[in-house]
mmCIF file of C-alpha atoms in Angstrom:
data_model
loop_
_atom_site.group_PDB
_atom_site.id
_atom_site.type_symbol
_atom_site.label_atom_id
_atom_site.label_comp_id
_atom_site.label_asym_id
_atom_site.label_seq_id
_atom_site.Cartn_x
_atom_site.Cartn_y
_atom_site.Cartn_z
ATOM 1 C CA MET A 1336 100.580 111.595 115.903
ATOM 2 C CA ILE A 1337 102.522 109.292 118.176
ATOM 3 C CA ALA A 1338 104.181 110.740 121.245
ATOM 4 C CA ALA A 1339 106.551 107.899 122.119
ATOM 5 C CA PRO A 1340 108.307 105.045 120.316
ATOM 6 C CA ILE A 1341 106.183 101.999 119.521
ATOM 7 C CA ALA A 1342 107.778 98.563 119.800
ATOM 8 C CA LYS A 1343 106.137 95.210 119.132
ATOM 9 C CA ARG A 1344 107.290 91.598 119.147
ATOM 10 C CA PRO A 1345 105.816 88.678 117.181
ATOM 11 C CA GLU A 1346 104.015 87.370 120.251
ATOM 12 C CA ASP A 1347 102.194 90.735 120.552
ATOM 13 C CA LEU A 1348 100.589 90.474 117.119
ATOM 14 C CA GLU A 1349 97.081 89.412 116.254
ATOM 15 C CA ALA A 1350 95.601 88.674 112.842
ATOM 16 C CA PHE A 1351 92.307 89.218 111.028
ATOM 17 C CA ARG A 1352 90.567 87.843 107.947
ATOM 18 C CA ILE A 1353 88.295 90.499 106.401
ATOM 19 C CA SER A 1354 85.730 88.064 105.001
ATOM 20 C CA PRO A 1355 85.278 84.326 105.733
ATOM 21 C CA GLU A 1356 85.761 83.405 102.061
ATOM 22 C CA ASP A 1357 89.036 85.376 101.745
ATOM 23 C CA THR A 1358 92.262 83.414 101.253
ATOM 24 C CA ASN A 1359 94.441 86.117 102.790
ATOM 25 C CA TYR A 1360 94.672 87.572 106.283
ATOM 26 C CA PHE A 1361 96.498 90.432 107.966
ATOM 27 C CA ALA A 1362 98.782 90.841 110.980
ATOM 28 C CA PRO A 1363 98.719 94.591 111.757
ATOM 29 C CA LEU A 1364 102.059 96.092 112.756
ATOM 30 C CA LEU A 1365 101.029 99.774 112.906
ATOM 31 C CA ASP A 1366 97.691 101.431 112.248
ATOM 32 C CA PRO A 1367 95.627 104.486 113.221
ATOM 33 C CA LEU A 1368 93.292 102.551 115.509
ATOM 34 C CA ALA A 1369 95.877 100.818 117.678
ATOM 35 C CA ASP A 1370 98.849 103.138 117.326
ATOM 36 C CA GLY A 1371 97.684 106.623 116.267
ATOM 37 C CA VAL A 1372 99.654 106.696 112.996
ATOM 38 C CA SER A 1373 98.215 108.028 109.708
ATOM 39 C CA PHE A 1374 99.015 104.929 107.652
ATOM 40 C CA THR A 1375 98.531 101.171 107.910
ATOM 41 C CA LEU A 1376 101.423 98.699 107.944
ATOM 42 C CA VAL A 1377 100.609 94.990 108.030
ATOM 43 C CA VAL A 1378 102.059 91.630 107.124
ATOM 44 C CA GLU A 1379 99.599 90.209 104.627
ATOM 45 C CA ILE A 1380 99.547 86.414 104.601
ATOM 46 C CA TYR A 1381 98.174 84.511 101.616
ATOM 47 C CA GLU A 1382 97.163 80.866 101.780
ATOM 48 C CA PRO A 1383 98.660 78.620 99.054
ATOM 49 C CA GLN A 1384 96.989 79.557 95.754
ATOM 50 C CA GLY A 1385 95.158 82.388 97.564
ATOM 51 C CA ALA A 1386 94.659 85.951 96.362
ATOM 52 C CA THR A 1387 93.236 89.278 97.388
ATOM 53 C CA PRO A 1388 89.778 90.009 96.061
ATOM 54 C CA PRO A 1389 89.957 92.606 93.260
ATOM 55 C CA ASN A 1390 90.095 95.997 94.990
ATOM 56 C CA THR A 1391 90.742 99.680 94.374
ATOM 57 C CA HIS A 1392 91.746 102.569 96.630
ATOM 58 C CA ALA A 1393 90.512 106.035 95.739
ATOM 59 C CA HIS A 1394 93.408 108.017 97.238
ATOM 60 C CA ALA A 1395 95.863 105.585 98.806
ATOM 61 C CA VAL A 1396 99.051 104.149 97.411
ATOM 62 C CA GLU A 1397 99.474 100.518 98.442
ATOM 63 C CA CYS A 1398 102.962 99.014 98.548
ATOM 64 C CA PHE A 1399 103.986 95.379 98.963
ATOM 65 C CA PHE A 1400 107.414 94.035 99.899
ATOM 66 C CA VAL A 1401 107.638 90.244 99.651
ATOM 67 C CA LEU A 1402 109.179 88.567 102.676
ATOM 68 C CA GLU A 1403 108.636 84.920 101.737
ATOM 69 C CA GLY A 1404 106.907 82.961 98.958
ATOM 70 C CA THR A 1405 106.119 83.722 95.341
ATOM 71 C CA GLY A 1406 103.225 85.384 93.587
ATOM 72 C CA VAL A 1407 102.010 87.726 90.893
ATOM 73 C CA GLY A 1408 100.730 91.275 91.256
ATOM 74 C CA HIS A 1409 98.095 92.395 88.740
ATOM 75 C CA CYS A 1410 97.172 96.034 88.197
ATOM 76 C CA GLY A 1411 95.225 97.069 85.110
ATOM 77 C CA ALA A 1412 96.966 95.519 82.087
ATOM 78 C CA HIS A 1413 100.189 94.886 84.050
ATOM 79 C CA SER A 1414 101.247 91.672 85.788
ATOM 80 C CA VAL A 1415 104.552 91.354 87.635
ATOM 81 C CA PRO A 1416 106.171 88.345 89.307
ATOM 82 C CA LEU A 1417 106.759 88.604 93.043
ATOM 83 C CA ALA A 1418 109.482 86.834 95.052
ATOM 84 C CA PRO A 1419 111.383 87.563 98.273
ATOM 85 C CA GLY A 1420 112.835 91.058 98.044
ATOM 86 C CA SER A 1421 110.353 92.188 95.357
ATOM 87 C CA MET A 1422 108.520 95.466 95.833
ATOM 88 C CA LEU A 1423 105.283 96.479 94.144
ATOM 89 C CA ALA A 1424 103.656 99.923 94.480
ATOM 90 C CA LEU A 1425 100.073 100.319 93.256
ATOM 91 C CA PRO A 1426 98.634 103.709 92.278
ATOM 92 C CA PRO A 1427 95.301 105.037 93.541
ATOM 93 C CA GLY A 1428 92.252 104.325 91.413
ATOM 94 C CA GLN A 1429 93.614 101.163 89.784
ATOM 95 C CA GLU A 1430 91.949 97.800 90.410
ATOM 96 C CA HIS A 1431 94.513 95.270 91.558
ATOM 97 C CA ILE A 1432 94.986 91.717 92.784
ATOM 98 C CA VAL A 1433 97.932 90.022 94.455
ATOM 99 C CA GLU A 1434 97.958 86.247 94.139
ATOM 100 C CA ASN A 1435 100.061 83.525 95.683
ATOM 101 C CA THR A 1436 101.418 81.232 92.962
ATOM 102 C CA GLY A 1437 103.711 79.151 95.176
ATOM 103 C CA PRO A 1438 103.171 75.904 97.034
ATOM 104 C CA GLY A 1439 103.463 77.548 100.476
ATOM 105 C CA LYS A 1440 102.169 80.738 102.009
ATOM 106 C CA LEU A 1441 103.092 84.150 100.612
ATOM 107 C CA TYR A 1442 104.067 86.791 103.179
ATOM 108 C CA ALA A 1443 104.215 90.448 102.179
ATOM 109 C CA LEU A 1444 104.799 93.597 104.169
ATOM 110 C CA CYS A 1445 101.990 95.884 103.028
ATOM 111 C CA LEU A 1446 101.886 99.661 103.516
ATOM 112 C CA MET A 1447 98.779 101.763 102.785
ATOM 113 C CA VAL A 1448 99.281 105.550 102.708
ATOM 114 C CA PRO A 1449 97.010 107.217 103.664
ATOM 115 C CA ASN A 1450 95.072 104.661 105.671
ATOM 116 C CA GLU A 1451 91.812 105.177 103.697
ATOM 117 C CA ASP A 1452 89.887 103.070 106.280
ATOM 118 C CA PHE A 1453 92.117 100.039 105.620
ATOM 119 C CA ALA A 1454 92.808 99.469 109.324
ATOM 120 C CA GLU A 1455 89.113 99.757 110.111
ATOM 121 C CA LEU A 1456 88.304 97.180 107.416
ATOM 122 C CA ILE A 1457 90.969 94.764 108.652
ATOM 123 C CA ARG A 1458 90.031 95.062 112.318
ATOM 124 C CA SER A 1459 86.318 94.603 111.524
ATOM 125 C CA GLY A 1460 87.155 91.109 110.247
ATOM 126 C CA GLU A 1461 87.272 87.816 112.097
ATOM 127 C CA PRO A 1462 90.288 87.118 114.313
ATOM 128 C CA VAL A 1463 92.633 84.457 112.918
ATOM 129 C CA ALA A 1464 95.094 82.433 114.958
ATOM 130 C CA LEU A 1465 98.631 82.896 113.689
ATOM 131 C CA THR A 1466 100.357 79.560 113.095
ATOM 132 C CA ASP A 1467 103.819 78.659 114.349
ATOM 133 C CA ALA A 1468 105.055 79.098 110.743
ATOM 134 C CA ASP A 1469 103.448 82.568 110.593
ATOM 135 C CA ARG A 1470 105.100 83.575 113.865
ATOM 136 C CA ALA A 1471 108.475 82.278 112.625
ATOM 137 C CA VAL A 1472 108.268 84.552 109.551
ATOM 138 C CA LEU A 1473 107.116 87.466 111.724
ATOM 139 C CA ALA A 1474 110.000 86.808 114.137
ATOM 140 C CA ARG A 1475 112.515 86.998 111.278
ATOM 141 C CA THR A 1476 110.817 90.171 110.038
ATOM 142 C CA LEU A 1477 110.552 92.011 113.354
ATOM 143 C CA VAL A 1478 113.622 90.788 115.205
ATOM 144 C CA ASP A 1479 116.388 90.223 112.625
#
């Protein structure tokens, strides 16, 4: 439980790639390890034509809100197009993939409730340098 407000600016953020072969990486906004909250909130950044590895969460609901770019979310037999302003909520126990289908990066605000060790997995990855383009999207997201 947090005891005081938490504020962050784009220049405060760091990013992590879970596995070297992954084509997506994460800029944590709030998580249990750094901030003492019970959920994980990140901006997930997908390289052009990148995707998450197929994954499942036993108890957590994972939600995506697209900030920039285009993609497709796959969950079981369902596939849905993703574009700025799209929201996708994925139920526990369902294998899913989010893929970037656009020519540029795909940026999605991603919320995992409960955390289900998501923050620990992200922060155990390799640090990634955020690009100027990444920071520009984060600035619009956090400051506007």
